[in-house]
Amino acid sequence: MATTRSAHTVWEGGLLNGGGIATFDSSGIGDQPVSWPSRAEQAEGKTSPEELIAAAHSSCFAMALTHGLEGAGTPPTRLAVSADVTFQPGEGVTGIHLTVEGTVSGIDNDAFVIAAQDAKANCPVSRALSGTTITLSAKLV
């Protein structure tokens, strides 16, 4: 069954001195302030589209990797995933780097890296972001 998740943003003022509120409609987890300075300079307690992409990508990748490892009979005990999304004003998102450290019994580091590469290539968010260079660092801990 397909699902649709929704959010909305209300923006007031100009780009450089205005700001907005992003609201997570589907989950109801609350509102987050956004602004150009939080995107292109310092966050100062506000989020940005790139931080939201990083959250989506890291959680999707963690699910995809867990699924792949479970399917191979080696479910993870723990995965720590981070996503770093680089934004260049005037160019846009110029790259995403995923980092995963995993605790997984029954496989070696090479097998873990192969599973992580597969998850990177096939998680739905990676697919949605296929126009962006996505790199990966993966290791067992």
Tab-separated table of C-alpha atoms in Angstrom:
chain	number	residue	atom	x	y	z
A	1	MET	CA	0.000	0.000	0.000
A	2	ALA	CA	1.360	3.422	-0.946
A	3	THR	CA	1.716	6.092	1.707
A	4	THR	CA	1.967	9.845	1.382
A	5	ARG	CA	3.628	12.017	3.985
A	6	SER	CA	3.108	15.762	4.082
A	7	ALA	CA	4.778	18.873	5.392
A	8	HIS	CA	4.298	22.522	4.634
A	9	THR	CA	6.217	25.759	5.064
A	10	VAL	CA	4.903	29.284	5.567
A	11	TRP	CA	7.476	31.941	4.634
A	12	GLU	CA	7.288	35.636	5.495
A	13	GLY	CA	9.562	38.420	4.290
A	14	GLY	CA	12.436	38.460	1.849
A	15	LEU	CA	15.012	35.742	1.288
A	16	LEU	CA	17.858	37.287	3.279
A	17	ASN	CA	15.937	38.752	6.198
A	18	GLY	CA	12.736	36.710	6.177
A	19	GLY	CA	12.047	33.278	7.506
A	20	GLY	CA	9.632	30.454	7.620
A	21	ILE	CA	8.183	27.676	9.671
A	22	ALA	CA	8.267	24.121	8.346
A	23	THR	CA	5.454	22.030	9.805
A	24	PHE	CA	5.486	18.230	9.802
A	25	ASP	CA	1.845	17.544	9.026
A	26	SER	CA	1.828	13.748	8.825
A	27	SER	CA	3.657	13.000	12.040
A	28	GLY	CA	2.645	16.049	14.037
A	29	ILE	CA	6.174	16.248	15.476
A	30	GLY	CA	6.046	19.996	15.437
A	31	ASP	CA	7.238	23.097	13.709
A	32	GLN	CA	10.810	23.987	12.805
A	33	PRO	CA	12.013	27.475	11.892
A	34	VAL	CA	13.940	27.870	8.610
A	35	SER	CA	15.823	30.807	7.129
A	36	TRP	CA	18.393	31.637	4.479
A	37	PRO	CA	21.118	32.305	7.075
A	38	SER	CA	20.423	28.887	8.662
A	39	ARG	CA	20.897	27.369	5.216
A	40	ALA	CA	23.925	29.254	3.913
A	41	GLU	CA	25.661	30.387	7.107
A	42	GLN	CA	25.195	29.241	10.730
A	43	ALA	CA	22.201	27.168	11.832
A	44	GLU	CA	21.637	29.090	15.091
A	45	GLY	CA	18.777	26.865	16.198
A	46	LYS	CA	17.005	26.758	12.838
A	47	THR	CA	16.898	23.973	10.279
A	48	SER	CA	17.385	23.958	6.515
A	49	PRO	CA	16.184	21.899	3.571
A	50	GLU	CA	19.595	20.205	3.529
A	51	GLU	CA	19.358	19.164	7.176
A	52	LEU	CA	15.915	17.746	6.489
A	53	ILE	CA	17.329	15.834	3.493
A	54	ALA	CA	20.139	14.530	5.733
A	55	ALA	CA	17.628	13.270	8.297
A	56	ALA	CA	15.537	11.591	5.606
A	57	HIS	CA	18.544	10.026	3.909
A	58	SER	CA	20.231	8.718	7.067
A	59	SER	CA	17.047	7.103	8.356
A	60	CYS	CA	16.101	5.597	4.966
A	61	PHE	CA	19.615	4.222	4.480
A	62	ALA	CA	19.581	2.696	7.985
A	63	MET	CA	16.299	0.928	7.189
A	64	ALA	CA	17.557	-0.309	3.797
A	65	LEU	CA	20.813	-1.612	5.274
A	66	THR	CA	18.974	-3.323	8.133
A	67	HIS	CA	16.640	-4.963	5.624
A	68	GLY	CA	19.530	-6.188	3.480
A	69	LEU	CA	21.479	-7.549	6.440
A	70	GLU	CA	18.391	-9.309	7.818
A	71	GLY	CA	17.742	-10.844	4.416
A	72	ALA	CA	21.296	-12.212	4.428
A	73	GLY	CA	20.724	-13.783	7.859
A	74	THR	CA	22.973	-11.317	9.669
A	75	PRO	CA	20.719	-8.745	11.339
A	76	PRO	CA	22.571	-5.779	12.805
A	77	THR	CA	22.801	-5.222	16.526
A	78	ARG	CA	23.365	-1.512	15.951
A	79	LEU	CA	23.872	0.889	13.042
A	80	ALA	CA	25.018	4.484	13.528
A	81	VAL	CA	24.348	6.408	10.316
A	82	SER	CA	25.054	10.026	9.501
A	83	ALA	CA	24.406	11.966	6.325
A	84	ASP	CA	26.275	15.144	5.456
A	85	VAL	CA	24.554	17.208	2.769
A	86	THR	CA	26.689	19.931	1.196
A	87	PHE	CA	24.940	23.074	-0.053
A	88	GLN	CA	26.737	25.655	-2.182
A	89	PRO	CA	24.841	28.936	-2.643
A	90	GLY	CA	24.324	29.528	-6.339
A	91	GLU	CA	24.782	25.834	-7.163
A	92	GLY	CA	22.534	23.945	-4.757
A	93	VAL	CA	23.185	20.556	-3.202
A	94	THR	CA	26.594	19.455	-4.451
A	95	GLY	CA	26.944	16.144	-2.648
A	96	ILE	CA	25.883	13.825	0.137
A	97	HIS	CA	28.207	11.682	2.207
A	98	LEU	CA	26.798	8.763	4.184
A	99	THR	CA	28.790	7.312	7.067
A	100	VAL	CA	27.788	4.082	8.781
A	101	GLU	CA	29.381	2.195	11.632
A	102	GLY	CA	27.761	-1.132	12.378
A	103	THR	CA	27.784	-3.879	14.921
A	104	VAL	CA	26.850	-7.045	13.029
A	105	SER	CA	27.682	-10.611	14.016
A	106	GLY	CA	28.561	-13.208	11.428
A	107	ILE	CA	30.073	-11.029	8.673
A	108	ASP	CA	33.421	-9.440	7.990
A	109	ASN	CA	34.079	-5.810	7.124
A	110	ASP	CA	34.181	-6.485	3.359
A	111	ALA	CA	30.711	-8.070	3.426
A	112	PHE	CA	29.427	-5.164	5.513
A	113	VAL	CA	30.779	-2.625	3.024
A	114	ILE	CA	29.136	-4.505	0.136
A	115	ALA	CA	25.794	-4.533	1.984
A	116	ALA	CA	26.156	-0.796	2.728
A	117	GLN	CA	26.932	-0.034	-0.921
A	118	ASP	CA	23.806	-1.932	-1.955
A	119	ALA	CA	21.698	-0.016	0.564
A	120	LYS	CA	23.153	3.279	-0.683
A	121	ALA	CA	22.253	2.419	-4.263
A	122	ASN	CA	18.782	1.118	-3.505
A	123	CYS	CA	17.239	3.009	-0.599
A	124	PRO	CA	14.273	5.066	-1.851
A	125	VAL	CA	15.792	8.380	-0.760
A	126	SER	CA	19.059	7.617	-2.588
A	127	ARG	CA	17.006	6.864	-5.677
A	128	ALA	CA	15.086	10.128	-5.304
A	129	LEU	CA	18.390	11.994	-5.001
A	130	SER	CA	20.058	10.194	-7.915
A	131	GLY	CA	21.009	13.485	-9.586
A	132	THR	CA	23.384	14.171	-6.685
A	133	THR	CA	26.753	12.574	-6.020
A	134	ILE	CA	26.367	10.255	-3.016
A	135	THR	CA	29.472	8.831	-1.358
A	136	LEU	CA	29.794	6.302	1.457
A	137	SER	CA	32.112	5.326	4.298
A	138	ALA	CA	31.225	2.043	6.030
A	139	LYS	CA	32.899	-0.081	8.663
A	140	LEU	CA	32.162	-2.578	11.384
A	141	VAL	CA	32.915	-1.562	14.937
